[in-house]
Amino acid sequence: MESEALLSVRDLRIAFDGVEVVRGLSFDIRPREVLAVVGESGAGKSLTARALLGMLPKDATATGTVRPDLSAERGSRIALVPQDALSALSPVHPVGDQLAAAVRSVARVSRKEARARAVAALDRVGIPDAARRARSYPHEFSGGMRQRAVVAMATINEPDILVADEPTTALDEERREQVLRVLAEQREAVGAALVLVTHDLDVVRRHADRALVMYAGRLTELGPAQEVLARPRAPYTAGLLASLPQNARGRRLPALPGTPPAPGALLPGCAFAPRCPLATDTCRREEPEPRRVEGRLVSCHHWEKV
């Protein structure tokens, strides 16, 4: 129910030079849940995440509502776990100083107290000898330690919502699992909800409560993650799942035909119709609106055939 939501997004539209790249997106974020936002590159996932944080590019135009507006409380009630830890940390300040500054940006505490919280946060994410390593610079941390440090920075003020934008991209399997484990532990420790932007459906399967599948800036499917992945009701979701290696069963790995449409090049009707095996004249003529199907939202004219 909407009254239970920590944050509600309604009819979000994001455009550049009049061309919409997020087109009428609506969803809620619930207390303590993991909401995975999934889709191919260009679906609008990262822009949606940045809209929650109030971090859209200056040349973007946004309409719709995000309530409550937490952009003025970024770092306290809502925080970002970035993809690139090295670029997120200042190279000229010790890691502990940067975490202490994050504390002092939202709380009136002494430098000593802020420093103590910084060390405790590094220790909580598994940085060995945290008091000593807090004096180190980012380049003196390994890649895995830097990623842990940005998780510590995001959670140090115990926000209500964490937004992780592709936090495991380009990581090997071992490091990916380490980051996901630390992120899960810290989310539980501070009682935060997590918006996890990812293209990795295996991560969604193992870590998400709900999945929001996006295509061409719109909601394609939204519902309990395990149900969406086990029995998709949108052709696009089914196509993504068929492309997973474990679903190929020794056959040549299938792939979705074609490519997502470029912003501004959308044809009338359903944006997925040119790639969809179920497309009919209705699909090419009328863009489907999200409808409630089996306890989830689905944007498809022919969901019962999936």
XYZ file of C-alpha atoms in Angstrom:
306
model
C 0.000 0.000 0.000
C 1.170 3.534 -0.748
C 0.818 4.510 2.940
C 3.501 1.922 3.734
C 5.994 3.371 1.259
C 9.174 5.124 2.292
C 9.175 6.895 -1.049
C 6.672 7.094 -3.898
C 7.459 7.922 -7.515
C 4.562 8.966 -9.723
C 4.614 9.632 -13.482
C 8.345 10.383 -13.546
C 9.465 11.782 -16.882
C 13.038 12.777 -17.670
C 13.929 14.493 -20.938
C 16.938 15.956 -22.711
C 16.215 18.681 -25.280
C 12.575 17.671 -25.267
C 13.278 13.963 -25.873
C 11.965 11.752 -23.085
C 14.250 8.960 -21.886
C 12.165 8.052 -18.810
C 8.497 8.013 -19.726
C 5.830 8.010 -17.028
C 7.416 5.720 -14.452
C 5.598 5.029 -11.155
C 6.634 2.798 -8.246
C 7.074 2.722 -4.466
C 10.026 1.878 -2.231
C 9.037 0.006 0.915
C 10.812 -0.072 4.293
C 13.813 -2.432 4.425
C 13.129 -4.017 1.019
C 15.569 -4.598 -1.836
C 14.068 -3.247 -5.055
C 16.100 -4.254 -8.115
C 15.813 -2.023 -11.202
C 16.642 -4.133 -14.248
C 16.998 -3.635 -17.982
C 19.396 -3.274 -20.879
C 21.679 -0.265 -21.255
C 19.672 2.800 -22.161
C 16.521 1.661 -20.363
C 16.669 4.662 -18.009
C 17.698 2.773 -14.862
C 20.536 5.045 -13.739
C 18.615 8.232 -14.553
C 15.724 6.955 -12.436
C 18.110 6.278 -9.554
C 19.651 9.724 -9.862
C 16.209 11.321 -9.849
C 15.599 9.758 -6.418
C 18.823 11.362 -5.193
C 18.240 14.750 -6.853
C 21.394 14.214 -8.904
C 20.137 14.502 -12.477
C 22.408 16.195 -15.038
C 21.903 19.940 -15.341
C 20.592 19.639 -18.876
C 17.878 17.170 -17.862
C 14.258 18.215 -17.393
C 12.179 16.184 -14.948
C 8.446 16.178 -14.265
C 6.246 14.032 -12.061
C 6.642 13.582 -8.319
C 9.073 11.899 -5.948
C 7.620 12.056 -2.434
C 8.985 12.805 -0.022
C 11.693 14.828 -1.759
C 14.850 13.612 -0.025
C 17.362 15.417 -2.254
C 18.044 18.023 0.461
C 18.767 15.154 2.876
C 21.172 13.285 0.631
C 23.753 11.587 2.807
C 21.419 11.412 5.791
C 18.064 9.900 4.748
C 19.102 8.740 1.269
C 22.605 7.861 0.111
C 24.417 6.633 -2.990
C 26.696 3.617 -3.337
C 28.492 4.472 -6.601
C 29.760 2.109 -9.258
C 33.304 3.503 -9.352
C 34.702 3.667 -5.822
C 37.988 5.265 -6.866
C 36.319 8.243 -8.516
C 33.915 8.600 -5.553
C 36.756 9.085 -3.060
C 38.986 12.153 -2.987
C 42.587 11.156 -3.770
C 44.037 13.932 -1.580
C 42.356 13.173 1.745
C 42.668 10.118 3.989
C 39.696 7.772 3.823
C 38.893 8.251 7.510
C 38.803 12.034 7.102
C 36.324 11.677 4.257
C 34.029 9.491 6.344
C 34.324 11.874 9.294
C 33.381 14.768 7.004
C 30.286 12.834 5.939
C 29.296 12.532 9.603
C 29.856 16.215 10.324
C 27.876 17.226 7.235
C 24.667 16.012 8.888
C 25.382 15.943 12.646
C 26.776 18.448 15.119
C 29.489 16.322 16.641
C 33.101 16.974 17.563
C 35.915 16.031 15.232
C 36.916 13.348 17.718
C 33.435 11.813 17.707
C 33.224 11.988 13.913
C 36.600 10.298 13.667
C 35.504 7.558 16.033
C 32.383 6.936 13.941
C 34.511 6.780 10.794
C 36.792 4.138 12.299
C 33.784 2.166 13.553
C 32.199 2.288 10.091
C 35.371 0.993 8.431
C 35.613 -1.757 11.002
C 31.956 -2.685 10.428
C 32.532 -3.243 6.685
C 35.514 -5.462 7.374
C 38.512 -3.153 6.878
C 41.312 -4.764 8.945
C 43.081 -2.579 11.524
C 40.515 0.141 10.850
C 42.042 2.788 13.157
C 45.315 2.640 11.247
C 43.824 2.245 7.772
C 41.569 5.256 8.360
C 44.730 7.336 7.940
C 45.421 5.807 4.524
C 44.648 7.431 1.172
C 42.370 5.730 -1.371
C 45.267 4.669 -3.600
C 46.658 2.736 -0.632
C 43.490 0.617 -0.470
C 42.902 -2.397 -2.687
C 39.943 -2.241 -5.076
C 37.834 -4.363 -2.750
C 38.709 -2.200 0.247
C 37.778 0.951 -1.652
C 34.391 -0.519 -2.506
C 33.882 -1.390 1.159
C 34.865 2.170 2.096
C 32.184 3.718 -0.130
C 29.610 1.357 1.396
C 30.776 2.565 4.808
C 30.412 6.173 3.676
C 26.910 5.567 2.321
C 25.714 3.884 5.525
C 27.602 5.910 8.147
C 24.632 8.217 8.800
C 22.102 5.343 8.831
C 19.942 6.461 5.882
C 16.443 5.192 5.221
C 17.246 4.405 1.565
C 20.432 3.279 -0.169
C 20.744 3.623 -3.935
C 23.387 1.350 -5.478
C 23.998 2.052 -9.151
C 25.600 -1.020 -10.771
C 27.880 -1.559 -7.735
C 29.292 -4.849 -9.071
C 29.920 -3.967 -12.723
C 33.366 -5.053 -13.969
C 34.118 -6.941 -10.732
C 35.201 -10.558 -10.759
C 32.879 -13.092 -9.155
C 34.700 -13.233 -5.817
C 34.814 -9.459 -5.375
C 31.223 -9.125 -6.581
C 30.054 -11.499 -3.869
C 32.104 -9.656 -1.247
C 30.554 -6.313 -2.185
C 27.014 -7.728 -2.234
C 27.538 -9.404 1.132
C 28.895 -6.227 2.732
C 26.088 -4.170 1.205
C 23.480 -6.609 2.536
C 25.057 -6.646 6.004
C 25.196 -2.863 6.224
C 21.662 -2.437 4.879
C 20.427 -4.762 7.609
C 22.580 -3.039 10.237
C 21.052 0.394 9.593
C 17.575 -0.865 8.608
C 17.625 0.726 5.159
C 15.774 -0.079 1.969
C 17.983 -0.682 -1.062
C 17.391 0.346 -4.665
C 19.753 -1.885 -6.630
C 20.312 -0.860 -10.242
C 21.705 -3.822 -12.138
C 21.685 -5.725 -15.409
C 22.599 -8.977 -13.619
C 19.493 -11.125 -13.199
C 21.416 -13.646 -11.106
C 22.037 -10.882 -8.547
C 18.318 -10.062 -8.651
C 17.412 -13.712 -8.116
C 19.575 -14.024 -4.999
C 19.254 -10.602 -3.385
C 16.060 -8.745 -4.390
C 12.595 -8.701 -2.833
C 10.960 -7.045 -5.841
C 12.070 -6.474 -9.428
C 11.254 -3.471 -11.610
C 11.998 -4.318 -15.249
C 12.408 -1.286 -17.521
C 12.486 -0.965 -21.295
C 12.814 2.251 -23.300
C 12.159 4.363 -20.212
C 8.974 2.625 -19.123
C 7.856 -0.001 -16.645
C 7.624 -3.407 -18.330
C 7.060 -5.567 -15.257
C 7.065 -4.974 -11.495
C 6.489 -7.576 -8.821
C 8.020 -10.033 -6.354
C 11.471 -10.864 -7.711
C 11.187 -14.637 -7.429
C 7.806 -14.681 -9.158
C 8.903 -12.332 -11.938
C 11.985 -14.445 -12.647
C 10.242 -17.809 -12.319
C 7.190 -16.915 -14.377
C 7.554 -13.643 -16.320
C 4.433 -12.081 -17.772
C 6.135 -9.646 -20.172
C 7.896 -10.858 -23.350
C 10.850 -8.598 -22.662
C 11.413 -10.110 -19.201
C 11.136 -13.588 -20.699
C 13.709 -12.681 -23.341
C 16.172 -11.431 -20.745
C 15.771 -14.627 -18.745
C 16.237 -16.845 -21.809
C 19.589 -15.148 -22.384
C 20.976 -16.299 -19.025
C 23.684 -18.983 -19.388
C 21.992 -21.347 -16.921
C 18.839 -21.273 -19.047
C 20.574 -22.287 -22.281
C 20.811 -25.963 -21.149
C 23.761 -26.781 -23.376
C 22.271 -25.053 -26.404
C 23.633 -21.990 -28.163
C 22.911 -19.056 -25.885
C 19.805 -17.261 -27.190
C 19.714 -13.501 -27.444
C 17.021 -10.909 -27.826
C 16.812 -9.948 -31.498
C 17.546 -6.368 -32.438
C 18.526 -3.518 -30.141
C 16.627 -1.106 -27.868
C 15.313 1.980 -29.665
C 17.284 5.193 -29.439
C 15.614 8.037 -27.516
C 13.606 10.100 -29.938
C 13.315 7.215 -32.423
C 10.342 5.451 -30.866
C 7.658 4.185 -33.215
C 3.965 4.321 -32.304
C 2.695 1.583 -30.046
C 4.713 -0.679 -27.771
C 8.419 0.168 -27.816
C 9.303 -3.542 -27.651
C 7.072 -4.527 -30.578
C 9.865 -4.538 -33.223
C 11.725 -7.181 -31.169
C 8.763 -9.088 -29.760
C 7.677 -12.526 -31.066
C 4.125 -11.885 -29.858
C 3.650 -8.463 -31.481
C 0.402 -7.816 -33.337
C -1.099 -4.806 -35.060
C -2.545 -3.775 -31.702
C 0.971 -3.707 -30.218
C 2.282 -1.612 -33.092
C -0.614 0.801 -32.743
C -1.226 1.150 -28.992
C 1.336 1.467 -26.215
C 0.187 -0.761 -23.318
C -0.357 0.786 -19.915
C 0.665 -1.091 -16.752
C -2.108 -3.397 -15.588
C -2.364 -5.545 -12.470
C -1.766 -9.181 -13.337
C -1.351 -11.980 -10.804
C -0.177 -9.631 -8.048
C 2.207 -7.614 -10.198
C 2.167 -4.821 -12.781
C 2.704 -5.763 -16.437
C 2.784 -3.567 -19.549
C 1.832 -5.973 -22.333
C -1.252 -6.535 -24.480
C -0.608 -10.283 -24.632
C 0.755 -11.107 -21.193
C -1.311 -14.298 -20.971
C 0.632 -15.785 -23.924
C 4.065 -15.376 -22.305
